[in-house]
Short mmCIF file of C-alpha atoms and ligand atoms in Angstrom, two decimals:
data_model
loop_
_atom_site.label_atom_id
_atom_site.label_comp_id
_atom_site.label_asym_id
_atom_site.label_seq_id
_atom_site.Cartn_x
_atom_site.Cartn_y
_atom_site.Cartn_z
CA UNK C 192 -5.25 85.91 22.40
CA UNK C 193 -3.48 83.21 24.57
CA UNK C 194 -0.06 83.17 23.23
CA UNK C 195 2.39 85.87 23.48
CA UNK C 196 4.94 86.78 20.31
CA UNK C 197 9.04 86.41 21.57
CA UNK C 198 10.45 89.53 19.63
CA UNK C 199 14.39 89.01 20.57
CA UNK C 200 16.91 91.53 19.68
CA UNK C 201 19.86 89.79 20.56
CA UNK C 202 21.75 90.89 17.14
CA UNK C 203 20.59 94.59 17.49
CA UNK C 204 20.41 95.54 21.01
CA UNK C 205 21.98 92.86 22.48
CA UNK C 206 24.55 93.05 20.70
CA UNK C 207 24.53 96.82 20.92
CA UNK C 208 25.73 96.67 24.00
CA UNK C 209 29.64 97.93 24.81
CA UNK C 210 32.10 95.75 22.83
CA UNK C 211 29.82 93.37 21.82
CA UNK C 212 31.02 92.94 18.23
CA UNK C 213 29.68 90.02 16.94
CA UNK C 214 30.93 89.41 13.26
CA UNK C 215 28.31 88.22 10.05
CA UNK C 216 29.11 84.53 10.52
CA UNK C 217 28.69 84.44 14.25
CA UNK C 218 25.03 86.71 13.86
CA UNK C 219 23.79 83.91 11.34
CA UNK C 220 24.70 80.70 13.54
CA UNK C 221 22.84 82.77 16.21
CA UNK C 222 19.67 83.88 14.40
CA UNK C 223 20.04 79.96 12.91
CA UNK C 224 20.23 78.92 17.26
CA UNK C 225 17.17 81.09 17.75
CA UNK C 226 15.13 79.75 15.06
CA UNK C 227 15.28 76.55 16.52
CA UNK C 228 15.00 78.14 19.65
CA UNK C 229 10.93 79.22 18.16
CA UNK C 230 11.59 82.97 19.02
CA UNK C 231 8.53 84.45 16.61
CA UNK C 232 10.74 87.32 15.37
CA UNK C 233 14.80 88.47 14.98
CA UNK C 234 15.72 91.62 15.09
CA UNK C 235 18.94 90.78 12.29
CA UNK C 236 20.43 94.48 13.33
CA UNK C 237 20.10 98.34 12.30
CA UNK C 238 20.46 97.76 8.33
CA UNK C 239 21.43 101.70 8.06
CA UNK C 240 24.24 102.03 10.99
CA UNK C 241 26.78 99.80 8.86
CA UNK C 242 28.31 97.50 6.27
CA UNK C 243 28.47 94.68 8.40
CA UNK C 244 25.01 94.97 10.20
CA UNK C 245 23.38 95.42 6.34
CA UNK C 246 24.85 92.09 5.67
CA UNK C 247 24.19 90.21 8.15
CA UNK C 248 20.18 90.98 8.27
CA UNK C 249 20.32 90.38 4.40
CA UNK C 250 22.38 86.76 4.45
CA UNK C 251 19.97 85.84 8.19
CA UNK C 252 16.95 87.21 6.09
CA UNK C 253 17.66 84.84 2.85
CA UNK C 254 17.88 82.05 5.42
CA UNK C 255 15.68 81.87 8.48
CA UNK C 256 12.52 80.62 7.17
CA UNK C 257 10.58 79.96 10.46
CA UNK C 258 11.02 83.59 12.42
CA UNK C 259 10.12 87.19 10.92
CA UNK C 260 13.01 88.79 10.27
CA UNK C 261 13.02 92.38 11.26
CA UNK C 262 15.21 95.22 10.39
CA UNK C 263 15.41 98.69 12.97
CA UNK C 264 15.47 102.19 11.06
CA UNK C 265 15.22 106.01 12.53
CA UNK C 266 12.14 107.51 10.53
CA UNK C 267 13.81 108.60 7.85
CA UNK C 268 13.09 107.42 4.25
CA UNK C 269 16.67 106.96 3.01
CA UNK C 270 16.90 104.34 6.41
CA UNK C 271 13.64 102.68 5.45
CA UNK C 272 14.91 101.99 2.45
CA UNK C 273 18.06 100.12 3.27
CA UNK C 274 15.91 97.94 6.06
CA UNK C 275 13.94 96.98 3.47
CA UNK C 276 16.87 95.97 0.90
CA UNK C 277 18.17 94.18 3.79
CA UNK C 278 15.06 92.04 4.12
CA UNK C 279 13.74 91.97 1.04
CA UNK C 280 14.40 88.42 0.90
CA UNK C 281 12.52 87.26 4.23
CA UNK C 282 10.03 84.90 4.25
CA UNK C 283 8.25 87.14 6.97
CA UNK C 284 9.71 90.71 6.60
CA UNK C 285 9.30 93.17 9.03
CA UNK C 286 10.39 96.85 9.40
CA UNK C 287 10.35 98.25 12.70
CA UNK C 288 10.33 102.54 12.52
CA UNK C 289 11.56 103.54 16.03
CA UNK C 290 11.30 107.81 16.42
CA UNK C 291 11.64 109.43 21.07
CA UNK C 292 8.81 110.61 21.77
CA UNK C 293 9.02 112.15 25.12
CA UNK C 294 9.81 115.96 25.19
CA UNK C 295 13.46 115.28 26.86
CA UNK C 296 14.39 113.76 23.76
CA UNK C 297 11.97 116.48 21.56
CA UNK C 298 13.48 119.22 23.04
CA UNK C 299 17.22 118.28 23.63
CA UNK C 300 17.63 115.65 20.82
CA UNK C 301 15.60 115.84 18.03
CA UNK C 302 14.63 119.53 17.86
CA UNK C 303 11.62 119.56 17.39
CA UNK C 304 8.20 120.03 18.00
CA UNK C 305 5.43 117.05 19.24
CA UNK C 306 3.38 118.29 15.71
CA UNK C 307 6.57 117.52 13.88
CA UNK C 308 7.43 114.02 15.37
CA UNK C 309 3.81 113.28 14.92
CA UNK C 310 3.46 113.76 11.45
CA UNK C 311 7.33 111.91 10.86
CA UNK C 312 6.17 108.76 12.67
CA UNK C 313 3.09 108.82 10.60
CA UNK C 314 4.57 109.81 7.02
CA UNK C 315 7.96 106.87 7.81
CA UNK C 316 5.69 104.08 9.16
CA UNK C 317 3.34 104.62 5.75
CA UNK C 318 6.08 104.64 3.90
CA UNK C 319 7.77 101.66 5.47
CA UNK C 320 3.94 100.21 4.77
CA UNK C 321 4.64 100.17 0.60
CA UNK C 322 7.27 98.23 1.31
CA UNK C 323 5.60 95.10 3.85
CA UNK C 324 2.56 94.56 5.38
CA UNK C 325 4.41 93.70 9.04
CA UNK C 326 5.53 96.73 10.01
CA UNK C 327 6.39 98.23 14.15
CA UNK C 328 6.98 101.22 15.82
CA UNK C 329 8.06 102.80 18.58
CA UNK C 330 7.98 105.96 19.79
CA UNK C 331 11.10 106.28 21.84
CA UNK C 332 11.61 106.54 25.70
CA UNK C 333 7.40 105.86 25.90
CA UNK C 334 8.05 105.35 29.84
CA UNK C 335 8.66 108.96 30.16
CA UNK C 336 6.64 110.58 27.59
CA UNK C 337 3.34 112.45 27.84
CA UNK C 338 0.52 109.87 28.21
CA UNK C 339 -2.02 111.84 25.98
CA UNK C 340 0.22 112.59 23.47
CA UNK C 341 1.77 109.01 22.81
CA UNK C 342 -2.23 107.87 22.54
CA UNK C 343 -2.17 110.12 19.94
CA UNK C 344 1.19 109.25 17.75
CA UNK C 345 0.12 105.43 18.48
CA UNK C 346 -3.63 106.05 16.66
CA UNK C 347 -1.59 108.36 13.92
CA UNK C 348 0.67 105.39 13.54
CA UNK C 349 -1.54 102.63 13.69
CA UNK C 350 -4.01 104.28 11.16
CA UNK C 351 -0.39 104.70 8.59
CA UNK C 352 -0.42 100.87 8.80
CA UNK C 353 1.54 99.78 12.30
CA UNK C 354 0.40 96.24 12.52
CA UNK C 355 2.62 96.35 15.76
CA UNK C 356 2.55 99.50 18.76
CA UNK C 357 5.43 99.01 20.88
CA UNK C 358 6.31 100.56 24.09
CA UNK C 359 9.61 101.52 25.02
CA UNK C 360 11.24 102.13 28.63
CA UNK C 361 13.99 102.93 26.77
CA UNK C 362 16.03 103.89 29.92
CA UNK C 363 14.66 101.34 32.60
CA UNK C 364 13.00 104.29 34.27
CA UNK C 365 9.53 102.67 35.32
CA UNK C 366 7.98 100.26 38.16
CA UNK C 367 6.27 97.85 37.10
CA UNK C 368 2.66 98.94 38.50
CA UNK C 369 3.54 102.58 36.95
CA UNK C 370 4.19 100.59 33.50
CA UNK C 371 1.30 98.20 33.75
CA UNK C 372 -0.93 101.54 34.65
CA UNK C 373 0.27 102.91 31.24
CA UNK C 374 -0.27 99.88 28.68
CA UNK C 375 -4.07 99.78 30.65
CA UNK C 376 -3.71 103.65 29.56
CA UNK C 377 -3.28 102.52 26.07
CA UNK C 378 -5.97 99.81 25.87
CA UNK C 379 -8.51 102.34 26.66
CA UNK C 380 -7.34 105.49 25.36
CA UNK C 381 -6.32 104.71 21.43
CA UNK C 382 -9.36 104.52 19.68
CA UNK C 383 -8.35 101.99 17.09
CA UNK C 384 -5.58 99.73 19.14
CA UNK C 385 -7.77 96.92 18.92
CA UNK C 386 -5.74 97.21 15.58
CA UNK C 387 -1.87 96.59 16.39
CA UNK C 388 -0.47 93.64 18.94
CA UNK C 389 0.95 95.91 21.70
CA UNK C 390 4.07 95.43 22.51
CA UNK C 391 6.64 96.42 25.42
CA UNK C 392 10.73 96.41 25.53
CA UNK C 393 12.49 97.54 29.23
CA UNK C 394 15.50 98.36 30.07
CA UNK C 395 16.82 96.54 33.22
CA UNK C 396 18.57 99.70 34.52
CA UNK C 397 16.54 99.66 38.04
CA UNK C 398 16.54 95.64 37.93
CA UNK C 399 12.86 96.00 36.95
CA UNK C 400 13.01 94.73 33.07
CA UNK C 401 11.47 91.73 33.31
CA UNK C 402 9.16 92.56 35.83
CA UNK C 403 7.98 95.69 34.19
CA UNK C 404 6.91 93.68 30.77
CA UNK C 405 5.39 90.84 33.25
CA UNK C 406 3.25 93.02 33.90
CA UNK C 407 2.95 94.92 30.61
CA UNK C 408 1.37 91.21 29.69
CA UNK C 409 -0.88 91.17 32.86
CA UNK C 410 -2.61 94.22 31.46
CA UNK C 411 -2.76 93.30 27.66
CA UNK C 412 0.83 92.87 25.90
CA UNK C 413 1.01 90.42 23.29
CA UNK C 414 5.04 91.13 22.60
CA UNK C 415 7.47 91.21 24.96
CA UNK C 416 11.10 92.54 23.29
CA UNK C 417 13.98 90.15 24.85
CA UNK C 418 17.64 89.11 24.59
CA UNK C 419 19.70 86.37 25.88
CA UNK C 420 20.72 86.25 29.38
CA UNK C 421 19.49 89.90 29.17
CA UNK C 422 22.72 91.66 27.20
CA UNK C 423 21.91 95.43 25.96
CA UNK C 424 22.52 98.49 26.16
CA UNK C 425 23.96 99.52 29.52
CA UNK C 426 21.91 97.35 32.35
CA UNK C 427 20.42 95.20 29.32
CA UNK C 428 17.16 94.13 28.33
CA UNK C 429 14.80 91.84 29.59
CA UNK C 430 15.91 88.33 29.41
CA UNK C 431 14.34 85.73 27.52
CA UNK C 432 14.90 83.12 29.19
CA UNK C 433 13.64 85.06 32.62
CA UNK C 434 10.09 86.28 30.97
CA UNK C 435 9.40 83.01 28.84
CA UNK C 436 9.79 80.77 32.06
CA UNK C 437 8.32 82.98 34.26
CA UNK C 438 5.11 82.47 31.55
CA UNK C 439 5.47 78.69 32.06
CA UNK C 440 6.11 77.99 35.02
CA UNK C 441 3.38 80.25 36.58
CA UNK C 442 0.70 79.35 34.19
CA UNK C 443 -1.54 79.06 36.55
CA UNK C 444 -1.29 83.41 36.73
CA UNK C 445 -0.91 84.27 33.43
CA UNK C 446 -2.63 81.61 31.52
CA UNK C 447 -0.15 81.99 28.63
CA UNK C 448 1.81 80.76 26.29
CA UNK C 449 4.52 81.02 23.98
CA UNK C 450 6.09 78.97 20.93
CA UNK C 451 9.25 78.59 22.28
CA UNK C 452 10.73 75.41 23.08
CA UNK C 453 12.15 75.95 26.45
CA UNK C 454 14.67 72.98 25.92
CA UNK C 455 16.81 75.17 23.45
CA UNK C 456 17.23 78.14 26.13
CA UNK C 457 20.36 76.73 28.21
CA UNK C 458 21.97 76.23 24.62
CA UNK C 459 21.20 79.36 22.64
CA UNK C 460 22.26 81.05 25.77
CA UNK C 461 25.70 79.48 25.66
CA UNK C 462 26.66 80.36 22.38
CA UNK C 463 25.62 83.85 22.88
CA UNK C 464 27.49 84.08 25.71
CA UNK C 465 30.08 82.43 23.98
CA UNK C 466 30.08 84.06 20.83
CA UNK C 467 29.70 88.40 22.83
CA UNK C 468 32.22 87.76 25.01
CA UNK C 469 29.83 87.99 27.65
CA UNK C 470 30.08 85.57 30.51
CA UNK C 471 26.94 84.58 32.44
CA UNK C 472 26.80 85.53 35.69
CA UNK C 473 26.58 82.17 38.16
CA UNK C 474 23.81 83.29 39.90
CA UNK C 475 21.84 84.19 37.07
CA UNK C 476 18.05 83.12 36.88
CA UNK C 477 17.02 80.29 34.48
CA UNK C 478 20.55 80.15 32.94
CA UNK C 479 23.15 80.68 35.81
CA UNK C 480 25.60 77.83 36.28
CA UNK C 481 24.07 77.81 40.69
CA UNK C 482 20.36 78.45 39.22
CA UNK C 483 20.16 74.34 39.61
CA UNK C 484 22.74 74.02 42.19
CA UNK C 485 21.36 73.24 45.64
CA UNK C 486 24.21 73.99 48.64
CA UNK C 487 22.93 74.03 52.25
CA UNK C 488 22.22 70.30 53.56
CA UNK C 489 18.90 70.75 53.79
CA UNK C 490 18.21 71.86 50.44
CA UNK C 491 19.90 68.92 48.74
CA UNK C 492 17.42 66.61 51.70
CA UNK C 493 14.39 67.95 50.34
CA UNK C 494 15.32 67.72 46.61
CA UNK C 495 16.56 64.16 47.01
CA UNK C 496 13.36 63.32 48.56
CA UNK C 497 10.89 65.48 45.79
CA UNK C 498 12.83 67.73 43.40
CA UNK C 499 9.63 70.37 43.91
CA UNK C 500 10.18 70.39 47.53
CA UNK C 501 12.97 73.26 46.21
CA UNK C 502 12.97 72.90 42.63
CA UNK C 503 10.16 75.62 40.65
CA UNK C 504 11.51 74.19 37.20
CA UNK C 505 13.15 71.21 35.76
CA UNK C 506 16.34 71.31 34.92
CA UNK C 507 15.81 69.86 31.95
CA UNK C 508 12.63 72.17 31.10
CA UNK C 509 14.90 74.83 30.40
CA UNK C 510 17.59 72.52 28.23
CA UNK C 511 20.10 71.60 31.11
CA UNK C 512 20.47 67.44 31.01
CA UNK C 513 20.73 65.68 34.16
CA UNK C 514 24.43 64.32 34.81
CA UNK C 515 23.97 60.25 33.94
CA UNK C 516 27.60 60.00 33.02
CA UNK C 517 30.98 61.09 35.02
CA UNK C 518 33.44 61.63 32.52
CA UNK C 519 37.15 60.74 33.70
CA UNK C 520 40.73 59.76 32.04
CA UNK C 521 39.83 55.97 31.96
CA UNK C 522 36.53 57.98 29.62
CA UNK C 523 37.01 56.40 26.70
CA UNK C 524 35.67 57.58 22.76
CA UNK C 525 32.94 56.62 22.85
CA UNK C 526 31.17 57.13 26.32
CA UNK C 527 32.26 60.84 25.07
CA UNK C 528 30.34 60.79 21.66
CA UNK C 529 27.34 60.04 23.44
CA UNK C 530 27.61 62.69 26.75
CA UNK C 531 28.22 65.43 23.79
CA UNK C 532 25.24 64.66 22.29
CA UNK C 533 22.94 64.58 25.36
CA UNK C 534 24.84 67.96 25.86
CA UNK C 535 23.29 69.24 22.73
CA UNK C 536 26.70 69.62 21.24
CA UNK C 537 26.85 68.01 17.61
CA UNK C 538 30.78 67.70 15.79
CA UNK C 539 31.64 66.62 12.76
CA UNK C 540 33.85 63.31 12.64
CA UNK C 541 37.18 65.47 12.21
CA UNK C 542 36.01 67.88 14.98
CA UNK C 543 35.28 65.43 17.36
CA UNK C 544 38.76 63.77 17.03
CA UNK C 545 40.53 66.48 18.14
CA UNK C 546 38.11 67.22 20.31
CA UNK C 547 39.43 64.14 22.33
CA UNK C 548 42.09 64.67 22.18
CA UNK C 549 41.66 67.47 24.27
CA UNK C 550 39.58 66.20 26.27
CA UNK C 551 42.28 63.21 27.55
CA UNK C 552 44.79 66.05 28.25
CA UNK C 553 42.34 67.48 30.23
CA UNK C 554 41.27 64.27 31.87
CA UNK C 555 45.07 63.40 32.66
CA UNK C 556 45.10 66.17 35.19
CA UNK C 557 42.09 66.67 36.34
CA UNK C 558 39.84 63.42 38.12
CA UNK C 559 36.71 64.72 36.57
CA UNK C 560 35.91 66.19 33.81
CA UNK C 561 32.14 67.74 33.99
CA UNK C 562 29.74 68.66 31.69
CA UNK C 563 31.02 72.86 31.86
CA UNK C 564 34.58 71.29 30.99
CA UNK C 565 32.90 69.29 27.59
CA UNK C 566 31.09 72.57 26.83
CA UNK C 567 34.28 74.63 27.36
CA UNK C 568 36.73 72.25 24.98
CA UNK C 569 34.53 71.75 21.99
CA UNK C 570 33.69 75.67 22.33
CA UNK C 571 38.27 75.83 22.33
CA UNK C 572 37.90 73.52 19.35
CA UNK C 573 35.18 75.37 17.29
CA UNK C 574 37.12 78.83 17.55
CA UNK C 575 40.39 77.70 16.50
CA UNK C 576 38.59 75.64 13.07
CA UNK C 577 38.36 78.96 11.17
CA UNK C 578 41.85 80.33 12.41
CA UNK C 579 44.19 82.63 10.38
CA UNK C 580 47.08 82.17 12.62
CA UNK C 581 47.27 78.39 14.93
CA UNK C 582 49.38 79.22 18.23
CA UNK C 583 50.76 75.76 17.82
CA UNK C 584 53.66 75.89 20.83
CA UNK C 585 54.31 78.56 23.97
CA UNK C 586 56.40 78.39 26.50
CA UNK C 587 57.29 80.10 29.59
CA UNK C 588 60.25 81.14 32.52
CA UNK C 589 59.36 83.32 34.98
CA UNK C 590 58.87 84.07 38.64
CA UNK C 591 60.28 86.27 41.72
CA UNK C 592 63.36 86.99 40.38
CA UNK C 593 64.52 87.73 37.15
CA UNK C 594 62.60 88.85 33.32
CA UNK C 595 59.69 86.65 32.67
CA UNK C 596 60.59 85.62 29.21
CA UNK C 597 58.13 84.20 26.46
CA UNK C 598 59.28 81.82 23.80
CA UNK C 599 56.08 80.97 21.52
CA UNK C 600 55.91 79.23 18.13
CA UNK C 601 52.09 80.11 15.24
CA UNK C 602 51.25 78.30 12.08
CA UNK C 603 50.07 80.68 9.90
CA UNK C 604 48.29 80.41 6.11
CA UNK C 605 49.50 77.68 4.28
CA UNK C 606 50.81 76.03 7.10
CA UNK C 607 54.40 78.73 7.47
CA UNK C 608 55.75 78.16 11.11
CA UNK C 609 57.06 81.54 13.10
CA UNK C 610 58.62 81.47 16.02
CA UNK C 611 59.82 84.39 18.36
CA UNK C 612 60.78 85.44 21.33
CA UNK C 613 59.87 88.58 24.12
CA UNK C 614 60.46 89.77 27.22
CA UNK C 615 57.37 90.96 29.43
CA UNK C 616 56.28 92.59 32.68
CA UNK C 617 54.49 89.38 33.69
CA UNK C 618 54.77 86.01 31.61
CA UNK C 619 51.10 86.80 30.11
CA UNK C 620 52.69 90.10 28.41
CA UNK C 621 55.52 88.44 27.62
CA UNK C 622 53.64 85.92 25.32
CA UNK C 623 51.55 89.05 24.06
CA UNK C 624 55.03 90.77 22.70
CA UNK C 625 55.70 87.78 21.28
CA UNK C 626 53.14 87.26 19.64
CA UNK C 627 52.73 90.41 18.32
CA UNK C 628 56.51 90.54 16.94
CA UNK C 629 55.23 87.43 14.79
CA UNK C 630 51.04 89.02 13.69
CA UNK C 631 52.31 92.99 14.25
CA UNK C 632 49.10 94.63 13.96
CA UNK C 633 48.95 97.30 16.29
CA UNK C 634 46.12 96.92 19.02
CA UNK C 635 45.36 97.63 22.84
CA UNK C 636 44.16 95.62 24.60
CA UNK C 637 41.18 96.89 27.50
CA UNK C 638 40.01 94.02 29.16
CA UNK C 639 41.65 91.07 30.92
CA UNK C 640 39.55 88.59 32.80
CA UNK C 641 40.10 85.28 34.25
CA UNK C 642 37.21 82.84 35.67
CA UNK C 643 37.88 79.48 36.63
CA UNK C 644 34.63 76.71 35.10
CA UNK C 645 34.08 74.78 37.97
CA UNK C 646 35.16 74.86 41.68
CA UNK C 647 38.64 73.17 42.32
CA UNK C 648 42.59 73.79 42.12
CA UNK C 649 42.70 71.48 38.76
CA UNK C 650 39.74 73.38 37.05
CA UNK C 651 39.83 74.80 33.69
CA UNK C 652 40.53 78.80 33.43
CA UNK C 653 38.31 80.61 30.93
CA UNK C 654 40.31 83.97 29.96
CA UNK C 655 38.06 86.57 28.24
CA UNK C 656 40.11 89.30 26.53
CA UNK C 657 38.84 92.33 24.86
CA UNK C 658 41.15 94.23 22.36
CA UNK C 659 40.87 97.77 20.70
CA UNK C 660 42.00 98.31 17.10
CA UNK C 661 40.99 101.38 14.54
CA UNK C 662 38.26 102.46 17.10
CA UNK C 663 36.62 98.62 16.63
CA UNK C 664 36.68 96.11 19.81
CA UNK C 665 36.99 92.36 19.47
CA UNK C 666 36.30 89.68 22.16
CA UNK C 667 39.14 86.99 22.12
CA UNK C 668 38.09 83.30 24.41
CA UNK C 669 40.65 80.66 25.82
CA UNK C 670 40.24 78.09 28.23
CA UNK C 671 42.72 75.49 29.93
CA UNK C 672 43.91 74.04 32.42
CA UNK C 673 47.07 76.04 32.38
CA UNK C 674 46.38 80.11 31.93
CA UNK C 675 48.77 81.59 30.50
CA UNK C 676 48.17 78.86 27.65
CA UNK C 677 44.12 79.46 28.33
CA UNK C 678 45.59 83.92 27.87
CA UNK C 679 47.91 82.82 24.58
CA UNK C 680 44.92 81.30 23.05
CA UNK C 681 42.37 83.99 24.26
CA UNK C 682 44.82 86.25 22.58
CA UNK C 683 45.27 84.32 19.71
CA UNK C 684 41.13 84.16 19.19
CA UNK C 685 40.97 87.73 19.82
CA UNK C 686 43.64 88.34 17.14
CA UNK C 687 41.79 85.56 14.77
CA UNK C 688 39.08 87.66 15.13
CA UNK C 689 40.22 91.38 14.32
CA UNK C 690 42.28 89.25 10.82
CA UNK C 691 39.59 88.41 9.84
CA UNK C 692 37.17 91.42 9.89
CA UNK C 693 39.93 93.12 8.30
CA UNK C 694 40.58 91.05 5.39
CA UNK C 695 36.16 91.12 4.87
CA UNK C 696 36.65 95.25 5.09
CA UNK C 697 39.09 94.64 2.02
CA UNK C 698 37.57 92.52 0.10
CA UNK C 699 34.37 95.20 0.72
CA UNK C 700 36.16 98.48 -0.01
CA UNK C 701 37.75 96.32 -3.43
O1 KIV A 577 15.00 100.79 24.00
C1 KIV A 577 14.83 101.03 22.68
O2 KIV A 577 13.96 102.66 23.35
C2 KIV A 577 14.68 101.14 21.44
C3 KIV A 577 13.71 100.93 20.48
C4 KIV A 577 15.01 101.54 19.24
C5 KIV A 577 13.30 99.95 20.70
O3 KIV A 577 15.60 100.38 21.69
ZN1 ZN A 578 16.53 99.14 23.59
#
């Protein structure tokens, strides 16, 4: 087989990452983009884990037609039934059953014998098989499992109907050569392995998730589980964009293809970052803002003469368009619209008008408005489109003497206008207090960070915050050339998400 199946688990393992709460609509939006990206399998979630996950998987299964939709489940009858209920409307449904296999997990966590676990794995795969033909089984912590026992489990689950057997390096412990040997051992020692696809699922605790996955592929694995931007539990999962671009760029070595439309990578990466609130580090391979930026004179000289001197990938291949236009305060609506289209940012007429106004405001303050600025402006526009409360005005007085004071005006449901003021320890604190006096939903700020979208004193500042309410974490983002305004927008974004979740939950419980 010369094709590698790309199994995307951004919406399941990626979302599991601390604080990565996505709501149902956001999951659906990411799933639509994953389908455009061309992933073979979308792991939509873990339906038995929460009502929200069940609903998200159900909606994704109902809408997405090209990619297979997978639901993760514990190896117990009730959870498997729930997983099936969530994906039954999918065009290509898959159930993914997992159960720990290592002695460490068996003795300390499951408190079960190897025989019991083997029987449970076999029986639960058989149960999933009564619902659907496409069944995947994962022996959790496989890389720390006795290989002889692992072979026995794999043989048993394949006999019971598993069509994919996934080998997780759950704790990111493996080293490439060792992991490759494990995969080779599976091909040599599991008699019926030819009846299933061997998959791998690597975590990045030692920074080796991609290397381990690629070595497994070299040894015959034909499915890789991965996430956009490498997000996931702890240090994350193998990054989809790195796996796909390694296979493409080094086709000479692997001689393998994927179904991924690589020109959708950048857009998908930005969407995931935007909705999860996990920023992409500038030096991140393939999608980082510096990934195709050449700083040293000798490199710049080489790239100008011939890109291949220092560029192993064409940025356009991952969907980063070569900038032909630089926008500034004299740019008109037409150039603005055209540049957005080149960036793959499609806006409805009214959204476009609002984004253009925001662009003009920024262009008055900034000499050049870059692509990253435009993406940030459009993201800001999208965020405000579904607000319950909108920030209409903010005013702050602060300095090294006197008490920071903020006034805010919000537009609420039915266009009702609210205004209030507050004092604070600093200007952001004063703004947040003033907003709290109006909205009045108890919450705790757990994270606050500011970064600049581009270099330069006139750069747009982007603020990322997390707030917690009733044990649930909500992310908020805001952008503006003034970082106090950006902070206020980020807070409004988080509060609007919190209010929307509360509204959904109260409807659910009726
Ligand atoms: O890391 C892991 O072992 C998992 C399994 C559920 C596949 O995420
Ligand atoms: Zn995992």
